[in-house]
Coordinates of N, CA and C in Angstrom, one line a residue:
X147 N 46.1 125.3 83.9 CA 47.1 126.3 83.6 C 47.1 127.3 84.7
X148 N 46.0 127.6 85.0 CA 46.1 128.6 86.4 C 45.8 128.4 87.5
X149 N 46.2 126.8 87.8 CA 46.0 126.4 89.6 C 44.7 126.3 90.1
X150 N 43.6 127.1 89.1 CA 42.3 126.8 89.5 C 41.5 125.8 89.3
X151 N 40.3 125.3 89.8 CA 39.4 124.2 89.4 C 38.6 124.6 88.5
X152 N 38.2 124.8 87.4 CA 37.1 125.4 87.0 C 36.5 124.1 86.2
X153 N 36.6 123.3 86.4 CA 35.5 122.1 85.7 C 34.1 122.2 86.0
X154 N 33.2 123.2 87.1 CA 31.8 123.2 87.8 C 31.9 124.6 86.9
X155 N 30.8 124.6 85.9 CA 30.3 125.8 85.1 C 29.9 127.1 86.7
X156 N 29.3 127.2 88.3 CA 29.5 127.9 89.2 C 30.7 127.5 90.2
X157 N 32.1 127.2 89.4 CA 33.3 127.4 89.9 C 33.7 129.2 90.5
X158 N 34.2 128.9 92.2 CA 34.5 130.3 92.2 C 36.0 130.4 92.6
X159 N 36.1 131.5 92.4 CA 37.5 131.8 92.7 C 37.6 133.6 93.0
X160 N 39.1 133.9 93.5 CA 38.9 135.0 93.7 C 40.3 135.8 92.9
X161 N 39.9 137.0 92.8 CA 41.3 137.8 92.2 C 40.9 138.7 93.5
X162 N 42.2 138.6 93.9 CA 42.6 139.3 94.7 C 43.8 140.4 94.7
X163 N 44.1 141.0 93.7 CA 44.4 142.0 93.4 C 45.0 141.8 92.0
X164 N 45.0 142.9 91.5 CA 44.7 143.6 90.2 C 45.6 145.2 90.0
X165 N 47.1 144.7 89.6 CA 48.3 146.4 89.9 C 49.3 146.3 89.0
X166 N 49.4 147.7 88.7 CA 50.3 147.8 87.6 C 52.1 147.5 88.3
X167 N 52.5 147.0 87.1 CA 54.2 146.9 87.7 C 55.0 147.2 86.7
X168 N 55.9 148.6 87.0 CA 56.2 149.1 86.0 C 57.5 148.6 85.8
X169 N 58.8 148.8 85.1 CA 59.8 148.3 84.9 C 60.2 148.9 83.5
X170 N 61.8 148.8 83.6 CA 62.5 149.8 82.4 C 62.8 148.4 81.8
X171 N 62.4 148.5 80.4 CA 63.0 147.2 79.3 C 64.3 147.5 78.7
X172 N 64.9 146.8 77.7 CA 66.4 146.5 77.9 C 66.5 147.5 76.8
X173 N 65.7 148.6 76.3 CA 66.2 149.5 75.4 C 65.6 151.2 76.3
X174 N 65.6 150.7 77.4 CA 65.6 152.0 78.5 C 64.1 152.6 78.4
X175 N 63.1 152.3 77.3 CA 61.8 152.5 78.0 C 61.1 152.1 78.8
X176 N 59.8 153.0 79.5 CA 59.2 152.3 80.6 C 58.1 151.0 79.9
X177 N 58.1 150.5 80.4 CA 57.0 148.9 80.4 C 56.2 148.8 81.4
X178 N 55.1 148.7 81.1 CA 54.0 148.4 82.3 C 53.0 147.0 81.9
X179 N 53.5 146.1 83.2 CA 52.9 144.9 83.5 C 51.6 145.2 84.2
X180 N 50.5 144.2 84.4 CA 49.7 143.8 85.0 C 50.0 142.8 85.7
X181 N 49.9 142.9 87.2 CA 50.4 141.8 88.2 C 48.6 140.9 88.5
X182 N 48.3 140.1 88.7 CA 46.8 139.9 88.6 C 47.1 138.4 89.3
X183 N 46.2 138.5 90.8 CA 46.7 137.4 92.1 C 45.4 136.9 92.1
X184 N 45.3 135.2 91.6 CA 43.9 134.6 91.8 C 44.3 133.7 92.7
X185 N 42.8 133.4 93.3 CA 43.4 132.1 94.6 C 41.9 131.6 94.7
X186 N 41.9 130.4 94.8 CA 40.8 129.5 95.1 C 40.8 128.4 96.2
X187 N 40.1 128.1 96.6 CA 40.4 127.4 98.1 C 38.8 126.2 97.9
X188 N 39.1 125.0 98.9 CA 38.6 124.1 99.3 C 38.6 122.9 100.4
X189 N 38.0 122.5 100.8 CA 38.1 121.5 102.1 C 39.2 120.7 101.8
X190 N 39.9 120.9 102.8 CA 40.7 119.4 103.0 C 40.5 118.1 104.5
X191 N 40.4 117.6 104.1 CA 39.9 116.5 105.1 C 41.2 115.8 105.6
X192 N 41.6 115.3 106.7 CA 42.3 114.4 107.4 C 42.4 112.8 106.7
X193 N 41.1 112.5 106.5 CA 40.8 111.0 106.0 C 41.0 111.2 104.9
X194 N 41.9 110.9 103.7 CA 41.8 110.1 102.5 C 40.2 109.9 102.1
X195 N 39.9 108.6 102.8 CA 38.3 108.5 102.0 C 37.5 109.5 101.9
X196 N 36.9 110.3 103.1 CA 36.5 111.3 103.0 C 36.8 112.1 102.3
X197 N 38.2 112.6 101.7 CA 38.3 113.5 100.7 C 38.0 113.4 99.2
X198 N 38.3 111.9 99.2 CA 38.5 111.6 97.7 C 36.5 111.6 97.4
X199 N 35.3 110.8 98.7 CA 34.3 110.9 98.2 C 33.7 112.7 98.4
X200 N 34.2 113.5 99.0 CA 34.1 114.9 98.9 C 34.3 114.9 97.7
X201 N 35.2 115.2 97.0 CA 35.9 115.6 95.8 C 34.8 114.8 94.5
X202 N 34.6 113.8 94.5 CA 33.6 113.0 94.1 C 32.1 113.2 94.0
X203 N 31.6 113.8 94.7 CA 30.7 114.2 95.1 C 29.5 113.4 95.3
X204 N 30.3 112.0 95.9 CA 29.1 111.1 96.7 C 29.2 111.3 97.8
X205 N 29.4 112.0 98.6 CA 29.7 112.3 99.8 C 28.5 113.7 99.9
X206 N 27.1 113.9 100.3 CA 26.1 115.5 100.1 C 25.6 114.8 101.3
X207 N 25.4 116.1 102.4 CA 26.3 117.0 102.3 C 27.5 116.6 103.0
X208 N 28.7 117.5 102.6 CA 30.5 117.5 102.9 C 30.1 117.9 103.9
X209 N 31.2 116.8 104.9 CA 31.2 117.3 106.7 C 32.5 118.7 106.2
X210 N 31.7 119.4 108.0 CA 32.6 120.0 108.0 C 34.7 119.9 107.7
X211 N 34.9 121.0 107.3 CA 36.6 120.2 106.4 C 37.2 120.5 107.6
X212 N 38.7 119.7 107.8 CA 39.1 119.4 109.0 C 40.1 120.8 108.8
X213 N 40.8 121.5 107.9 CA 41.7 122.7 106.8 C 40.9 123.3 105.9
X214 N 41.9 124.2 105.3 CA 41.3 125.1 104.0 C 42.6 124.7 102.9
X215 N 42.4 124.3 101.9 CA 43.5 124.0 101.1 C 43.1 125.5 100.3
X216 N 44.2 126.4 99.9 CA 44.4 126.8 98.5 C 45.1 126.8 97.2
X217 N 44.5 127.5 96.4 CA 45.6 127.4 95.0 C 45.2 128.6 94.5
X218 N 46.7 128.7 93.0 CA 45.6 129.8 92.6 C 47.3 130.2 91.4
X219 N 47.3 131.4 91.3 CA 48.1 131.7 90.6 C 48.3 133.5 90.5
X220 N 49.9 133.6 90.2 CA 50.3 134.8 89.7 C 50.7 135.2 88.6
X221 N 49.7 135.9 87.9 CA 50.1 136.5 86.2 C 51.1 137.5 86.1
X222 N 51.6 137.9 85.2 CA 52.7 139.2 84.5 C 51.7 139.2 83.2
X223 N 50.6 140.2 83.1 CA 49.9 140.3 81.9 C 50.2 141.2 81.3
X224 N 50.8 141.1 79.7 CA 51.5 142.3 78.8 C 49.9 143.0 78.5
X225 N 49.6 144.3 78.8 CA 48.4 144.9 78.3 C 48.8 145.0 76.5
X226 N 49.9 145.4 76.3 CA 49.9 145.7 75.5 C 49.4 145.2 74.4
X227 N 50.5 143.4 74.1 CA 50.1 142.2 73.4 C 49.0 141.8 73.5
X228 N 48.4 141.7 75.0 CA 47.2 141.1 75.3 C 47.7 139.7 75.5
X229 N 49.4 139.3 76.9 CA 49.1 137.7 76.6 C 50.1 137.7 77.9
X230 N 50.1 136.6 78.7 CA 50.7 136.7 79.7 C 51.8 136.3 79.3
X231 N 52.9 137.3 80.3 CA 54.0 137.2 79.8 C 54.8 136.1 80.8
X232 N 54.2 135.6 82.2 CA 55.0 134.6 83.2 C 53.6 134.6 84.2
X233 N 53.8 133.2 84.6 CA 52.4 132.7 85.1 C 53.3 131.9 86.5
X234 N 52.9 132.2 87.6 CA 53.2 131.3 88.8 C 52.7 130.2 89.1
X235 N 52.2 129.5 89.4 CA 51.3 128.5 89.8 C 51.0 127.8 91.2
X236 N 50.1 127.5 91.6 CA 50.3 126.5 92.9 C 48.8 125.8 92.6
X237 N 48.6 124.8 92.5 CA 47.7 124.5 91.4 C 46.9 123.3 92.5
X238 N 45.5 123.9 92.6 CA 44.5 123.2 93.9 C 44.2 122.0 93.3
X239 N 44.5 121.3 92.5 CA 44.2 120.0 91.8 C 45.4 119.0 92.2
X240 N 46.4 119.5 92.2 CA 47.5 118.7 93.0 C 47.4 118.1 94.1
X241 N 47.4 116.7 93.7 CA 47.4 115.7 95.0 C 48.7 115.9 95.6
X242 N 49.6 115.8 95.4 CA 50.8 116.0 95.7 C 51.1 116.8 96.9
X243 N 50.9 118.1 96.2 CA 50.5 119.5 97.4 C 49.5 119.4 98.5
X244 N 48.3 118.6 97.8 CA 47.4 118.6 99.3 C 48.1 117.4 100.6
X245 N 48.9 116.6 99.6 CA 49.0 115.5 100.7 C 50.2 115.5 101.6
X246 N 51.1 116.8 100.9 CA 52.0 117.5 101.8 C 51.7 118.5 102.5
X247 N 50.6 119.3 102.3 CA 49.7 120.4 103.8 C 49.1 119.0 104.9
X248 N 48.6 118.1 104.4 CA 47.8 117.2 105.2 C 49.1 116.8 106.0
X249 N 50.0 116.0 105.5 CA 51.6 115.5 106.3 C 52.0 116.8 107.1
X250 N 51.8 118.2 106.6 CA 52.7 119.2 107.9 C 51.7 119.4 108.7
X251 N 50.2 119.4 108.4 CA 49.5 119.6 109.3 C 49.5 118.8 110.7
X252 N 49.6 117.2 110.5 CA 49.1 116.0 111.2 C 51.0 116.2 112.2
X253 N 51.7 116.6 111.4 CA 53.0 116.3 111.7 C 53.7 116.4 113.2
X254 N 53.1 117.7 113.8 CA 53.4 118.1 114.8 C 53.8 117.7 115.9
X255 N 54.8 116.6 115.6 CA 55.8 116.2 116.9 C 57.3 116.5 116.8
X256 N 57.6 117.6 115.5 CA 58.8 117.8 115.1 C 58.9 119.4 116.1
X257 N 60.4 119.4 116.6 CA 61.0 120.5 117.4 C 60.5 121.5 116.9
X258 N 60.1 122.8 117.2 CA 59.9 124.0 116.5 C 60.1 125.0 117.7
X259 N 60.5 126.1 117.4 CA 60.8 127.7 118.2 C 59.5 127.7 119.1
X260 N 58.7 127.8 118.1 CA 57.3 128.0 119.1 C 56.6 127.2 119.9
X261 N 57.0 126.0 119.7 CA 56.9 125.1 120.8 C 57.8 124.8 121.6
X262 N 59.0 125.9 121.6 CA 60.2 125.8 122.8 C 59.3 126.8 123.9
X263 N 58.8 127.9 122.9 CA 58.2 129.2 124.2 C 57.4 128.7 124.9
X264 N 56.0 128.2 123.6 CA 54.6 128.4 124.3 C 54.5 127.0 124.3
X265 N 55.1 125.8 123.9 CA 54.8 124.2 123.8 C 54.0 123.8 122.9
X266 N 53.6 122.8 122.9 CA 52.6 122.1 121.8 C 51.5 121.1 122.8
X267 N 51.0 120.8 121.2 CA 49.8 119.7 121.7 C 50.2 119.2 122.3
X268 N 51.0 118.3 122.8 CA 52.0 117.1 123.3 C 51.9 117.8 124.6
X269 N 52.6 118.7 124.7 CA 52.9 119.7 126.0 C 51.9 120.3 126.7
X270 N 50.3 120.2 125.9 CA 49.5 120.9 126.5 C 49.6 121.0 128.4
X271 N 49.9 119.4 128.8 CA 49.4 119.7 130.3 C 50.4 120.5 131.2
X272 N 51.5 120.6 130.8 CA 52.6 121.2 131.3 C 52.4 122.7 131.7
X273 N 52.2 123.1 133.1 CA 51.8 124.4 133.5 C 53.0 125.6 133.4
X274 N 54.1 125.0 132.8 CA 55.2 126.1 132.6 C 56.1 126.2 131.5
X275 N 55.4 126.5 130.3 CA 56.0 126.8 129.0 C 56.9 127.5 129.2
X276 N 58.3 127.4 128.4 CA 59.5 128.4 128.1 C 59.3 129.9 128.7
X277 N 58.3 130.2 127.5 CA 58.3 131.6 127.5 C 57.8 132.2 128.8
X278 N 57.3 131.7 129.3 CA 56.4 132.5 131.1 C 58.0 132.6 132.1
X279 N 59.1 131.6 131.7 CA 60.2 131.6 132.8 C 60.8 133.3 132.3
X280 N 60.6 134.0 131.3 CA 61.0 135.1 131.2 C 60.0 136.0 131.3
X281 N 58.9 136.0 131.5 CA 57.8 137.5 131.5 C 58.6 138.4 133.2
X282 N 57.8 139.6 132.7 CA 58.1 140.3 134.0 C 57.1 140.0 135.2
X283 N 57.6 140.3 136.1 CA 57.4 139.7 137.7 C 56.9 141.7 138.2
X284 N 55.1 141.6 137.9 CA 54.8 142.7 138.6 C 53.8 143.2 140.3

């Protein structure tokens, strides 16, 4: 429900902030939410096998991870009720998600701005990136 892993009884995660968010409800009083930002993060590996025996936990000890995957979630907590009122999610247990950061990660032969200026991997040997044809001449 809230994007985290918590199946390991020393599961961690983090709240990373904790603020009130006020707002006028539809009969003109003030309302005050609790905004409350959790996020939890883990290895992601390049190789499939590696991940899946990481994840697994026949893999001790996990090589270094090739990424940082996270997840985590954004609450609207009614203090009042005591119940959340809207939950965001980006949920670290999603294969789906990790295997779309792995695909944009690996991806990088697609056009981009930043590799018009400064180039890319591909372009590393090229001694004259875009952006140097414009710096000032002191």
């Amino acid at each position: 429900m809230l994007g985290l892993d918590l199946r390991q009884p020393d599961a961690k995660f983090e709240v990373h902030s904790l603020r009130p968010a006020r707002r006028v409800g539809p009969d003109g009083e003030l309302l005050v939410d609790l905004v409350i930002e959790m996020t939890q993060r883990k290895a992601g590996y390049f190789d499939l096998d590696i991940q899946d025996q990481v994840e697994s936990g026949s893999l001790n000890p996990a090589p270094q991870a090739d990424f940082i995957f996270r997840g985590g979630c954004s609450l609207l907590f009614d203090p009042l009720n005591s119940k959340v009122r809207y939950c965001i999610v980006k949920n670290i247990l999603s294969a789906n998600r990790l295997a779309r950061q792995r695909q944009f990660l690996t991806a990088g032969t697609e056009p981009s701005l930043r590799a018009m200026y400064f180039g890319s991997a591909i372009q590393s040997g090229l001694k004259e990136p875009f952006a140097f044809l414009h710096r000032a001449i002191e």
